[in-house]
Coordinates of C-alpha atoms and ligand atoms in Angstrom, one line a residue:
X9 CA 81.3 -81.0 154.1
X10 CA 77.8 -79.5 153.5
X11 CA 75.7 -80.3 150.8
X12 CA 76.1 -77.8 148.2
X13 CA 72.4 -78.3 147.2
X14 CA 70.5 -78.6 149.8
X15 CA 69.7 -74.7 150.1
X16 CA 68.5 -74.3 146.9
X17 CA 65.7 -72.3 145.1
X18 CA 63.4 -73.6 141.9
X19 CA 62.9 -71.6 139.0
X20 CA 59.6 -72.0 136.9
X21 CA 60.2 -70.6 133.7
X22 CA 57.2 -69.0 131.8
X23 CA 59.9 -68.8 128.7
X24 CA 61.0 -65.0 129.2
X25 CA 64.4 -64.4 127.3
X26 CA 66.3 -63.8 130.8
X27 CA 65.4 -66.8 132.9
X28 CA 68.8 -68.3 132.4
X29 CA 69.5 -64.9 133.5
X30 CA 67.7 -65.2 137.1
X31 CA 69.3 -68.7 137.7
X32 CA 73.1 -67.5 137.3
X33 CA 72.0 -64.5 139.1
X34 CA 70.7 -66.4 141.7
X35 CA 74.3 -68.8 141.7
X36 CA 75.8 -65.3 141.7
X37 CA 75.2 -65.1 145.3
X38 CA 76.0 -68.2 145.9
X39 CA 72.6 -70.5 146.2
X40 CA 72.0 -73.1 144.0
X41 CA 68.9 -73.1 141.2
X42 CA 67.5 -75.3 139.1
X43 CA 64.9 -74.0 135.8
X44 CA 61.9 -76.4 135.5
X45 CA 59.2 -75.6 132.9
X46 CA 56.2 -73.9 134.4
X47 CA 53.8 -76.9 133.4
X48 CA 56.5 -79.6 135.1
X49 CA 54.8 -82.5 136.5
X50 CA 53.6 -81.4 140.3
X51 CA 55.9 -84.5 141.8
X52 CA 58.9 -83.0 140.2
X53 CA 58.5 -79.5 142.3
X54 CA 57.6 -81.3 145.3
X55 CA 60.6 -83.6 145.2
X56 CA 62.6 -80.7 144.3
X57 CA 62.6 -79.7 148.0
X58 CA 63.4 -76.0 147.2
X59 CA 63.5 -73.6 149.6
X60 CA 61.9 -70.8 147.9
X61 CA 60.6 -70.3 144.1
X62 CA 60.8 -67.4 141.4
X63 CA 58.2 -67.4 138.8
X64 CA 60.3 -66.1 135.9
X65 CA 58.6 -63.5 133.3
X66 CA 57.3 -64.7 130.1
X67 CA 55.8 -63.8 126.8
X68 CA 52.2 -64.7 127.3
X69 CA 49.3 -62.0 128.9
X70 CA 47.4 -63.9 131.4
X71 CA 43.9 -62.5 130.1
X72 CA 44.2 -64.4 127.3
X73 CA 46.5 -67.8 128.0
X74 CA 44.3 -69.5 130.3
X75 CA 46.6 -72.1 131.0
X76 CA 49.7 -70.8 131.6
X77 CA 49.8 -70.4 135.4
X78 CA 51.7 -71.3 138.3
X79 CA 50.5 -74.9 139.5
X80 CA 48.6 -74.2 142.5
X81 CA 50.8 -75.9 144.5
X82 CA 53.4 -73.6 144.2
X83 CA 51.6 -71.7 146.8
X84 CA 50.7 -74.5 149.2
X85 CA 54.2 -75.7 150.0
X86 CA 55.1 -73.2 153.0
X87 CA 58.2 -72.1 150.7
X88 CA 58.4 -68.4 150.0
X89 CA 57.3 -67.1 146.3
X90 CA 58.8 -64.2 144.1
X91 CA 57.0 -63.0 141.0
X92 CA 58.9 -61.5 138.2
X93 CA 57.0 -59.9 135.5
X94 CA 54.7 -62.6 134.0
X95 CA 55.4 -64.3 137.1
X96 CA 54.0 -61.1 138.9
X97 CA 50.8 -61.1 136.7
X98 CA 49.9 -64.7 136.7
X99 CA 50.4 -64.7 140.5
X100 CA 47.7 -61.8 141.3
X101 CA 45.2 -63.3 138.6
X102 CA 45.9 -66.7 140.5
X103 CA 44.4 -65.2 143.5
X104 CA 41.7 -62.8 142.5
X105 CA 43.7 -59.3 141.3
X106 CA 43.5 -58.0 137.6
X107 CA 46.1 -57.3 134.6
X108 CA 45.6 -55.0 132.1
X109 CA 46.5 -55.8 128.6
X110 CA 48.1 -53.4 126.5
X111 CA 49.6 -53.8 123.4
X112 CA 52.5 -50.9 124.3
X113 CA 55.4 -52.0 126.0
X114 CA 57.4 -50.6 128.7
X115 CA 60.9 -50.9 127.9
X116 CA 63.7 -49.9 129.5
X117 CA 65.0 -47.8 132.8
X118 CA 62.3 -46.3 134.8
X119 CA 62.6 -45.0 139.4
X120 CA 60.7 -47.0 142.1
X121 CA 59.9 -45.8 144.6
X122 CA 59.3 -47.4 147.8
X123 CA 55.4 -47.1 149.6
X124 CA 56.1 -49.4 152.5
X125 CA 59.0 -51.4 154.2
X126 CA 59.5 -54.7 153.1
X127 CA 61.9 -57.4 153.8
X128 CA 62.2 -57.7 150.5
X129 CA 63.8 -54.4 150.2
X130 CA 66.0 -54.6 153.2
X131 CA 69.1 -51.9 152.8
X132 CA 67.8 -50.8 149.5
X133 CA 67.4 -47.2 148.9
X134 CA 63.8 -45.6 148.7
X135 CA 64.2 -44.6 145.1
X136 CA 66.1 -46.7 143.1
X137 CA 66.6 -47.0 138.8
X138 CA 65.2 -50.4 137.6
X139 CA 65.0 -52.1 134.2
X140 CA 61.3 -52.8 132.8
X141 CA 60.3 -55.1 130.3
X142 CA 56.3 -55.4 129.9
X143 CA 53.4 -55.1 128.1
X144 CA 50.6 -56.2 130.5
X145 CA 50.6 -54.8 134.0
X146 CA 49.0 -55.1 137.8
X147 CA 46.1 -53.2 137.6
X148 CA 44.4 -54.6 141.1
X149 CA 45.7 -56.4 143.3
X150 CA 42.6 -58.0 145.2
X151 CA 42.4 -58.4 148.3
X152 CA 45.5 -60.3 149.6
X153 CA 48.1 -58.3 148.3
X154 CA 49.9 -54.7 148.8
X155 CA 52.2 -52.3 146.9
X156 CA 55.5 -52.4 148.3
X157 CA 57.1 -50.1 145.3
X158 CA 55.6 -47.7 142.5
X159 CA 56.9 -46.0 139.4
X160 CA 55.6 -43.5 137.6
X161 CA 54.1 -46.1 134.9
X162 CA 53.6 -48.8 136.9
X163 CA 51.6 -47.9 140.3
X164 CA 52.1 -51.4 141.6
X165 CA 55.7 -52.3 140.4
X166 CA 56.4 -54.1 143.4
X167 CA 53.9 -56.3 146.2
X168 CA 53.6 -58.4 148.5
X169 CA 50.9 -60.5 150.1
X170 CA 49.7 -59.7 153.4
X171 CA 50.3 -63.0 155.3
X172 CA 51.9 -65.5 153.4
X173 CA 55.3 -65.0 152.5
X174 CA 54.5 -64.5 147.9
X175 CA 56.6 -61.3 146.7
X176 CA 56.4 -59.7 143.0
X177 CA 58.2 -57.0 141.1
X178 CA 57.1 -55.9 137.7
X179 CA 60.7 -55.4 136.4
X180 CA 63.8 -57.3 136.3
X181 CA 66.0 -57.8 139.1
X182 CA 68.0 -60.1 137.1
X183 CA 69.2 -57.3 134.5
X184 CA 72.5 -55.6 135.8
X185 CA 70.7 -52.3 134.3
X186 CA 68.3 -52.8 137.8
X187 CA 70.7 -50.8 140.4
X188 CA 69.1 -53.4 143.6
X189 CA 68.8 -56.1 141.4
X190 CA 71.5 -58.5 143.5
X191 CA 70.4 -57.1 146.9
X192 CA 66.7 -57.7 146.1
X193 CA 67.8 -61.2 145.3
X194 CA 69.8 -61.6 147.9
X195 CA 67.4 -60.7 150.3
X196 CA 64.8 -63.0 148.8
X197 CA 67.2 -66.3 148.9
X198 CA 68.9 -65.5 152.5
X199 CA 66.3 -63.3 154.7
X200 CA 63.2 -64.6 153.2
X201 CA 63.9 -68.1 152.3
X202 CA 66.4 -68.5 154.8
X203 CA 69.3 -70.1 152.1
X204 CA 72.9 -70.4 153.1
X205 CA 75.6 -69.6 150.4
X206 CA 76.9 -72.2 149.5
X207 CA 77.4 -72.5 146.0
X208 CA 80.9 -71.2 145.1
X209 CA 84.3 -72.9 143.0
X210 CA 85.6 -74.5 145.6
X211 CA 82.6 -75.7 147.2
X212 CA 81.5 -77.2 143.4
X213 CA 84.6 -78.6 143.0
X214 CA 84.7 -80.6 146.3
X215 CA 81.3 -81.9 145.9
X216 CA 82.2 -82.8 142.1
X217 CA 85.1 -84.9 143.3
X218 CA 83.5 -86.8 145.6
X219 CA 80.5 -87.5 143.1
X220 CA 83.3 -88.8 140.6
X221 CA 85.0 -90.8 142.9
X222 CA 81.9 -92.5 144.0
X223 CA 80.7 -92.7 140.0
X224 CA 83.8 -94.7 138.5
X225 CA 85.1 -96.2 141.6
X226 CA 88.4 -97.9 140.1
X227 CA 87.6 -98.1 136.5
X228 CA 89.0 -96.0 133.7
X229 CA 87.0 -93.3 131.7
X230 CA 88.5 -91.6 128.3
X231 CA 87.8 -88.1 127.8
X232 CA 88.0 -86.1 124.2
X233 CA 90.3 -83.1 124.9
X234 CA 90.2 -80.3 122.4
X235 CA 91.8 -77.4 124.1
X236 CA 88.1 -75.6 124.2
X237 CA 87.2 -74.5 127.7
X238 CA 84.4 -77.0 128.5
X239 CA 86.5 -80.6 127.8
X240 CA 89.6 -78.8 129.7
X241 CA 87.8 -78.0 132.4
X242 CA 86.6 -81.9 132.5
X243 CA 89.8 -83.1 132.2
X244 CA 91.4 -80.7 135.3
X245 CA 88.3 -81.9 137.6
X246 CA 88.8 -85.4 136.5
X247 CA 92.4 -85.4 137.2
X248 CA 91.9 -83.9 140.8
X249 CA 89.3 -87.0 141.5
X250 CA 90.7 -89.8 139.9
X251 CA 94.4 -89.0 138.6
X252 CA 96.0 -92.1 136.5
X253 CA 92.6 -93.2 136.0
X254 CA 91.6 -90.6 133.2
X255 CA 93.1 -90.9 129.7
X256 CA 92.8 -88.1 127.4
X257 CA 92.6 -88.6 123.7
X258 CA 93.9 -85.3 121.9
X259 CA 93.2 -85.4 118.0
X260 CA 95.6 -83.0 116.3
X261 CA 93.5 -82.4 113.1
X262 CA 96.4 -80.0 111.6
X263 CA 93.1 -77.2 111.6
X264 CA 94.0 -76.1 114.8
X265 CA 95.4 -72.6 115.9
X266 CA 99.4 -71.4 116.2
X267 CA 101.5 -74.3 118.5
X268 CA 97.6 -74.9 120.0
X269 CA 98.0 -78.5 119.8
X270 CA 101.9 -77.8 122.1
X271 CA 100.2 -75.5 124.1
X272 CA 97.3 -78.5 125.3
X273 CA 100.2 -81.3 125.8
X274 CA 101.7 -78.8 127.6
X275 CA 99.4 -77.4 129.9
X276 CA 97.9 -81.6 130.6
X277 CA 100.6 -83.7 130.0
X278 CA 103.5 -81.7 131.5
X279 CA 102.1 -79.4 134.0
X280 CA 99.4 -81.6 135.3
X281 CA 100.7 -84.9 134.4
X282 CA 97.3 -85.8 133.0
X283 CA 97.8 -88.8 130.3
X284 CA 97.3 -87.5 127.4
X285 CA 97.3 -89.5 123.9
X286 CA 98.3 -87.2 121.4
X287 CA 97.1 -87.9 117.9
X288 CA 99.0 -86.3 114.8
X289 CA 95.8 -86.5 111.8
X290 CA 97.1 -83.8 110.4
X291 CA 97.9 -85.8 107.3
X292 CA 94.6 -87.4 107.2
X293 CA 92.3 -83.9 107.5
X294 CA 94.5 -82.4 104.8
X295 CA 93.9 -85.8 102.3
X296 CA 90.4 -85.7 103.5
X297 CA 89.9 -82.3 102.3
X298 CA 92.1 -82.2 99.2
X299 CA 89.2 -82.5 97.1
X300 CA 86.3 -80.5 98.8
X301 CA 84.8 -77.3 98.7
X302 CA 81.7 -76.8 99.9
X303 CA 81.4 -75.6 103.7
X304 CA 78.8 -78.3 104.4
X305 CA 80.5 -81.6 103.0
X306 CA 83.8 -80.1 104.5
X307 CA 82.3 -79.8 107.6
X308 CA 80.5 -83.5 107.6
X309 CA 84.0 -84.5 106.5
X310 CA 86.0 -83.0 109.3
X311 CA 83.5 -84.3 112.0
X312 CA 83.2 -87.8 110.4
X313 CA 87.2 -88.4 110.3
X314 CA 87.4 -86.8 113.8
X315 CA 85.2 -89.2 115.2
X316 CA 86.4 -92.1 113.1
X317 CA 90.2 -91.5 114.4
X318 CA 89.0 -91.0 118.2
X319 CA 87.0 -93.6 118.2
X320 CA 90.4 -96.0 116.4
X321 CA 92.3 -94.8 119.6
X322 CA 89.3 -95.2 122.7
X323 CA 89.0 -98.9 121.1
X324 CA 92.6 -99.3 121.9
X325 CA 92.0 -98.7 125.7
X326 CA 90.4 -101.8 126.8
X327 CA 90.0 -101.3 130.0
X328 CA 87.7 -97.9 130.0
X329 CA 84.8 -98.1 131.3
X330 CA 83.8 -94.8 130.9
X331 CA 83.2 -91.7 128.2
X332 CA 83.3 -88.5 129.8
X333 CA 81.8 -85.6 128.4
X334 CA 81.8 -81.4 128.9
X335 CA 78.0 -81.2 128.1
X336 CA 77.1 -77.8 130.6
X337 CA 74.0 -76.5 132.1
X338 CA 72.6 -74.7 129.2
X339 CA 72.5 -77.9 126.8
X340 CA 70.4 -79.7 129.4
X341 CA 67.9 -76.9 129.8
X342 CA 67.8 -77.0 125.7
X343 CA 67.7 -80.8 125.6
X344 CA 64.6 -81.0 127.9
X345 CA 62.8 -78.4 125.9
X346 CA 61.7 -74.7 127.1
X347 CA 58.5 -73.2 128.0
X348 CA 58.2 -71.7 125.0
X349 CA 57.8 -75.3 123.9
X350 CA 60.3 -75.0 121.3
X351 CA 61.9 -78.6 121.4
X352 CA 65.8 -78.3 121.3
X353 CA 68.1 -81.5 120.1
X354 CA 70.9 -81.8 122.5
X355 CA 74.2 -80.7 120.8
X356 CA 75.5 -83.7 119.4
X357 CA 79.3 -83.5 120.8
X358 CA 81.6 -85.2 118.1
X359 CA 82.4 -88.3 120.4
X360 CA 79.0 -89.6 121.7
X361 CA 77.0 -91.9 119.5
X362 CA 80.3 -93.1 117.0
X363 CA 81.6 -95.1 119.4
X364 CA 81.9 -98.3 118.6
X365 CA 78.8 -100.7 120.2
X366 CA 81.0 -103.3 121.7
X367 CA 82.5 -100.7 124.0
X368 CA 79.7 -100.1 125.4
X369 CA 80.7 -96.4 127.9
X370 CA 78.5 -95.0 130.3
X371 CA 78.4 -91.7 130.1
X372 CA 80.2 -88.9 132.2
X373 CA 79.2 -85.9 132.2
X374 CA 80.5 -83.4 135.7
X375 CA 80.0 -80.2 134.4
X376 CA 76.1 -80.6 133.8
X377 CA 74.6 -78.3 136.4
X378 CA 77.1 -75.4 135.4
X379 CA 76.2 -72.7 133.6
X380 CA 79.4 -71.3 131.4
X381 CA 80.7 -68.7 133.5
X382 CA 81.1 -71.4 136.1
X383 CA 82.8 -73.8 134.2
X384 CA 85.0 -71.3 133.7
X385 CA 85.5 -69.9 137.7
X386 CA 85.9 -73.7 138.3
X387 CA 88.7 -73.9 135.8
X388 CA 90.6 -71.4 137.3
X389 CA 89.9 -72.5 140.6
X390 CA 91.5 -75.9 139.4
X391 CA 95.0 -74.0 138.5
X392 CA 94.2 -74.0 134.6
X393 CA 95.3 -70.9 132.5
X394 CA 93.5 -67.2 132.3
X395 CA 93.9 -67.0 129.0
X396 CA 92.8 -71.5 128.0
X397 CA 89.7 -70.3 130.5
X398 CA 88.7 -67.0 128.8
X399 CA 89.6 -67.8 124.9
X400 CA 87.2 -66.7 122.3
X401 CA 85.4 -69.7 121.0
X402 CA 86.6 -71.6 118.2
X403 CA 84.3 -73.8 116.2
X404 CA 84.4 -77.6 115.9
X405 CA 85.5 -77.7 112.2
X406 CA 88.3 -75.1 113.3
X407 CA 90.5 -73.4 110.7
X408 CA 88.8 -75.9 108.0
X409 CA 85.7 -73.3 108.0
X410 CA 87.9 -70.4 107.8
X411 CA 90.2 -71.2 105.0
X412 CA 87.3 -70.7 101.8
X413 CA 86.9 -73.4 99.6
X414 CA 90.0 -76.2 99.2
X415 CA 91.5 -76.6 102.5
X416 CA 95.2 -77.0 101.6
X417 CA 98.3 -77.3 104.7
X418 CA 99.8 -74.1 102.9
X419 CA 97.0 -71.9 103.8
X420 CA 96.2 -73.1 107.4
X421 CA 100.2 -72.3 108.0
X422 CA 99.3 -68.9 106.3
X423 CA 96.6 -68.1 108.4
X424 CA 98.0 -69.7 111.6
X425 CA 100.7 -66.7 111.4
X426 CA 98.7 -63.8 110.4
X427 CA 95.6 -65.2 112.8
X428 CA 98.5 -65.5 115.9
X429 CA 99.4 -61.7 115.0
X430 CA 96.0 -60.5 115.0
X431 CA 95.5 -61.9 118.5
X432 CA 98.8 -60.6 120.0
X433 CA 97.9 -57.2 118.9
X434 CA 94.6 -57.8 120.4
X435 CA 95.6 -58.3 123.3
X436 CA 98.5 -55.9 123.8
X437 CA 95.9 -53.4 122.9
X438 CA 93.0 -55.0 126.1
X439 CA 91.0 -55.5 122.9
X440 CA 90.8 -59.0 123.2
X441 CA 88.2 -58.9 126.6
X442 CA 86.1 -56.5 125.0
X443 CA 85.4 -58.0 121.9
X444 CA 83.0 -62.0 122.0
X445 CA 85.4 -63.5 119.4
X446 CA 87.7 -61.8 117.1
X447 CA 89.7 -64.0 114.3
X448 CA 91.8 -64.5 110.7
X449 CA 89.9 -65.7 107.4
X450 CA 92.1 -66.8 104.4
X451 CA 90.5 -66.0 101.0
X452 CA 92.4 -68.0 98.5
X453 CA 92.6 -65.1 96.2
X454 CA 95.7 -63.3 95.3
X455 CA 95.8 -59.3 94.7
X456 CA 98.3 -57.2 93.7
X457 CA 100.7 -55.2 96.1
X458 CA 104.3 -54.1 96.0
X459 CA 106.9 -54.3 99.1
X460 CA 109.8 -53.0 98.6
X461 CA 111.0 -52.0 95.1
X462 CA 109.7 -55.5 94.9
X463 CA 106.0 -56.7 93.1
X464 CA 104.2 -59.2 95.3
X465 CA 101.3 -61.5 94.1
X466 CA 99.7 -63.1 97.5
X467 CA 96.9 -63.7 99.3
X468 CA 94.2 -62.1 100.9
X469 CA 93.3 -62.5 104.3
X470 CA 90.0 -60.8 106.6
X471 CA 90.1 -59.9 110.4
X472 CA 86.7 -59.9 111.7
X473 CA 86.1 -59.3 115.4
X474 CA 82.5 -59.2 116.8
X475 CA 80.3 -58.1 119.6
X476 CA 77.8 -60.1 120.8
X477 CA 76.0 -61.5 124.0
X478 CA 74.5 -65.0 123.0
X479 CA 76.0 -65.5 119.0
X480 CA 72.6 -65.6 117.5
X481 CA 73.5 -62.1 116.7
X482 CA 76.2 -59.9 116.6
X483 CA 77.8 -56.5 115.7
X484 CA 81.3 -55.8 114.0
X485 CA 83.1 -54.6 116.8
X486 CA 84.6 -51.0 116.2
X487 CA 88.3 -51.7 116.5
X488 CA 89.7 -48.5 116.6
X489 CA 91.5 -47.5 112.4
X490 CA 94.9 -47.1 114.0
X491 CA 95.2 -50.6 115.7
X492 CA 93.9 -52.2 112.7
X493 CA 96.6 -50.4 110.1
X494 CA 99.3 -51.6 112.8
X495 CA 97.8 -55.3 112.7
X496 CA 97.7 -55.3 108.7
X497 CA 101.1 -53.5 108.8
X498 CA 102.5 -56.0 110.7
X499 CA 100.6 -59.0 108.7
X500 CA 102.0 -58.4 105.1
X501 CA 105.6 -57.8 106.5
X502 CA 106.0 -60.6 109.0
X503 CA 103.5 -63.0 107.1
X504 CA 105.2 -64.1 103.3
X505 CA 101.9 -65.4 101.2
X506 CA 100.1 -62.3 101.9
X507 CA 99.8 -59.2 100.3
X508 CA 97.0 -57.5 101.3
X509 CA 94.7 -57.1 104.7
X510 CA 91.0 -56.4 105.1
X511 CA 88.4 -55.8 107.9
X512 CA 85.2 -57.4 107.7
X513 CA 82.5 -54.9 108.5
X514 CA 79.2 -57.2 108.5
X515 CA 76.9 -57.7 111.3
X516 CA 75.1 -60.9 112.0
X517 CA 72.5 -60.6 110.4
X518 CA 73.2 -60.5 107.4
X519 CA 76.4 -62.3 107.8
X520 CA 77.6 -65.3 109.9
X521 CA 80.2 -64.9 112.5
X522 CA 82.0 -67.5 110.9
X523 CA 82.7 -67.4 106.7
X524 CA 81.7 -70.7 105.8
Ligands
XMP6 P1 77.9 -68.6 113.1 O1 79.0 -68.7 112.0 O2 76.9 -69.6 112.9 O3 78.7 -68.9 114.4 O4 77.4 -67.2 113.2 C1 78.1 -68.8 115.7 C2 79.1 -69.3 116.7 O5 79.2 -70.7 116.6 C3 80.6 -71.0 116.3 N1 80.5 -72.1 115.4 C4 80.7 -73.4 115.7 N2 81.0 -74.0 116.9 N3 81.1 -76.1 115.8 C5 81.2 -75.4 116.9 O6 81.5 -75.9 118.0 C6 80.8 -75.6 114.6 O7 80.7 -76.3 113.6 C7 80.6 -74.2 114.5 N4 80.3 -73.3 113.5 C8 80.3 -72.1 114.1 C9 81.2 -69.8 115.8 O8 82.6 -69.8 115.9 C10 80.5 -68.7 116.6 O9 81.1 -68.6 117.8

């Protein structure tokens, strides 16, 4: 087999918004890519060994950041160079151009159009739409460079240096709103740099197999299965590499979605023969939270127990060795802190750090040079279901945030039902794929309503569906009136403790996704 990362690129991010968007561009086509901070020690980029680097944009304006550059040797390593925005600017300041500060930005589509052939530009059109996203601009390019591509605002939106093989382009390739974006890249990694694709599913699944293997050897290694996409995606890879070895512990905290808790014993234990221990809490979360309220003890409550009871069940397998973990590519990029020097705390899974000392793990972790839409390829390369791959996120705390106030076994069965109806209809109606996360709160109200010649006194319960790219913010998504009459319709007459449907039409901010 070849190595999967040999042909790689480096990213050096100056802490623009999309550099996570160049490096699963860059996987896109197939090349590995890792993201190092701009001002990573030298040794790191020269043991790196990549075969070409991208400068990512960034925030700063070079005329007045004085130490926010591209470490010279960047340039001395006989690897090929692209400049994107920032990474454009700080690359002809490096070597003797000018960038004009302005305090207007240049936002959106503007047309290239191409002064020269370039390699960069191979089978790319002359004139071509492109996204832009700057303040500052390439003013003079000094005497090593050319223009390769001009728009109307931007004179010198694309260059290239005369000899040595150092490309920029003042917009974004990365955006999908950049018509060439993928070809530009593409050119960049395979005619420029010379990279083979290798970087696909089955490729990353090979090469994670043998890594495993190698890792545990014989020994055992315990793995927290939740049903999300990330710790079934571990448990399929670890399966493939090391079978009877792996032991899933499954907590069923009774907060969990309609027969979700059937639907992971199936999919593991019976389809894939993955051992699974299946734990049935749902007693203890409902004692648990009997007597609480407040969304932030509930949710300390619902983490604490959930680690307590896996932790009661790891301790019974002696001979593990191992914890494995779904920690992905984005939480170590976070975890190492961003050029924007904001210092991230890695998310703190709910198994690591409660387990008892004397068991002493090492640590798993397979999936941590995946971004998320990997994971997910992988998964379905590994045979697991569309829909267990593709399912909206569900938080941690699940259905104990989204009941308000007392959590009581009554209302999660409530809500199971109506929430289980709301994402049938969703789905019958392709709503599901176009909304980010779509789902049932219970408000432990009752209103009013009549059914019948018959006067009901029920509950309340709130659809909310959102749209939104990274979570931080977020739209109400637009459902269409009719599909959500049919969903309430079908809510208060298939659904007995409720009386009464409503949509929630609040965007984040104000609101939360999530009520609680
Ligand atoms: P909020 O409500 O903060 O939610 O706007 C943003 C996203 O995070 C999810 N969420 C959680 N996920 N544990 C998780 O793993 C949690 O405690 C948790 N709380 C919220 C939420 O579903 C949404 O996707």
């Amino acid at each position: 087999m070849k190595d999967i990362h040999q042909h790689k690129l480096l990213i050096l991010d100056f802490g623009s918004q999309y550099t996570q968007l160049i490096a699963r561009r860059v996987r896109e086509i197939g090349v590995y890519c890792e993201i190092y901070s701009y001002d990573v020690a030298i040794e790191h980029i020269k043991s790196f060994a990549a075969k070409g680097i991208i400068l990512s944009g960034g925030p700063e304006s070079v005329n007045e950041s004085e130490c926010v550059r591209a470490p010279e040797c960047v340039f001395e390593l006989g690897v090929p160079v692209l400049g994107i925005c920032y990474g454009m600017q700080t690359m002809v300041h490096q070597f003797g151009g000018k960038v004009a500060s302005s305090d207007k930005r240049e936002f959106g589509y503007a047309k290239i159009e191409l002064k020269t052939t370039s390699v960069l530009y191979n089978g790319i059109p002359d004139v071509q739409d492109v996204w832009m996203s700057h303040g500052d601009k390439v003013v003079e390019l000094g005497e090593h460079f050319e223009v390769i591509a001009a728009s109307e605002n931007a004179p010198i939106a694309a260059m290239a240096h005369k000899c040595q093989p150092f490309f920029g382009v003042q917009y974004h390739p990365e955006v999908t709103h950049s018509a060439y974006g993928k070809e530009l890249l593409e050119n960049f990694a395979f005619k420029i740099c010379g990279c083979e694709a290798r970087w696909n599913p089955a490729s990353i699944i090979e090469d994670a197999v043998n890594k495993i293997r190698k890792q545990v050897g014989e020994d055992e290694v315990i793995l927290g299965l939740s049903g999300g996409v990330d710790s079934s995606v571990v448990a399929a890879l670890l399966h493939k590499a090391i079978g009877d070895q792996l032991t899933c512990v499954f907590v069923d905290t009774g907060l969990l979605r309609l027969h979700e808790g059937d639907q992971v014993m199936q999919t593991f234990a019976e389809n894939m023969h993955v051992k699974v221990i299946r734990v049935n809490a749902e007693s203890r979360f409902f004692e648990k939270l009997n007597s609480n309220s407040d969304p932030e003890q509930k949710r300390k409550l619902i983490g604490t127990l959930f680690v307590d009871i896996f932790n009661e069940e790891s301790s019974k397998l002696k001979r593990a060795k191992w914890l494995a973990q779904g920690t992905i590519y984005p939480d170590v990029i976070e975890s190492a802190g961003s050029a924007t020097g904001k210092a991230h705390v890695i998310k703190s899974h709910h198994n690591v750090g409660g387990l008892p000392e004397d068991m002493k793990l090492a640590l798993i972790e397979p999936l941590r040079e995946l971004f998320k839409d990997e994971v997910r390829k992988v998964g379905i390369e590994l045979g697991l279901p569309y829909r267990m791959v593709y399912r909206h996120p569900f938080p941690g705390p699940g259905l104990g945030v989204r009941i308000l106030g007392q959590v009581k076994k009554e209302y999660a069965d409530i809500l199971r039902q109506a929430d289980a109806i709301y994402m049938q209809e969703l789905e019958k109606s392709g709503w599901y794929d176009k909304v980010s996360q779509a789902f049932t709160v219970f408000l432990p109200v009752k209103s009013v309503g009549v059914m019948g010649d018959q006067r009901k006194y029920d509950y309340v319960v709130a659809l909310r569906a959102v749209e939104t790219i990274d979570f931080m913010t977020a739209r109400w998504a637009h459902l269409p009136y009719e599909l959500i009459g049919h969903i309430s319709n079908r809510i208060v007459n298939e659904v007995k403790g409720i009386s009464r449907v409503v949509y929630d039409v609040t965007g984040k901010p104000p609101g939360t996704i999530e009520w609680e």
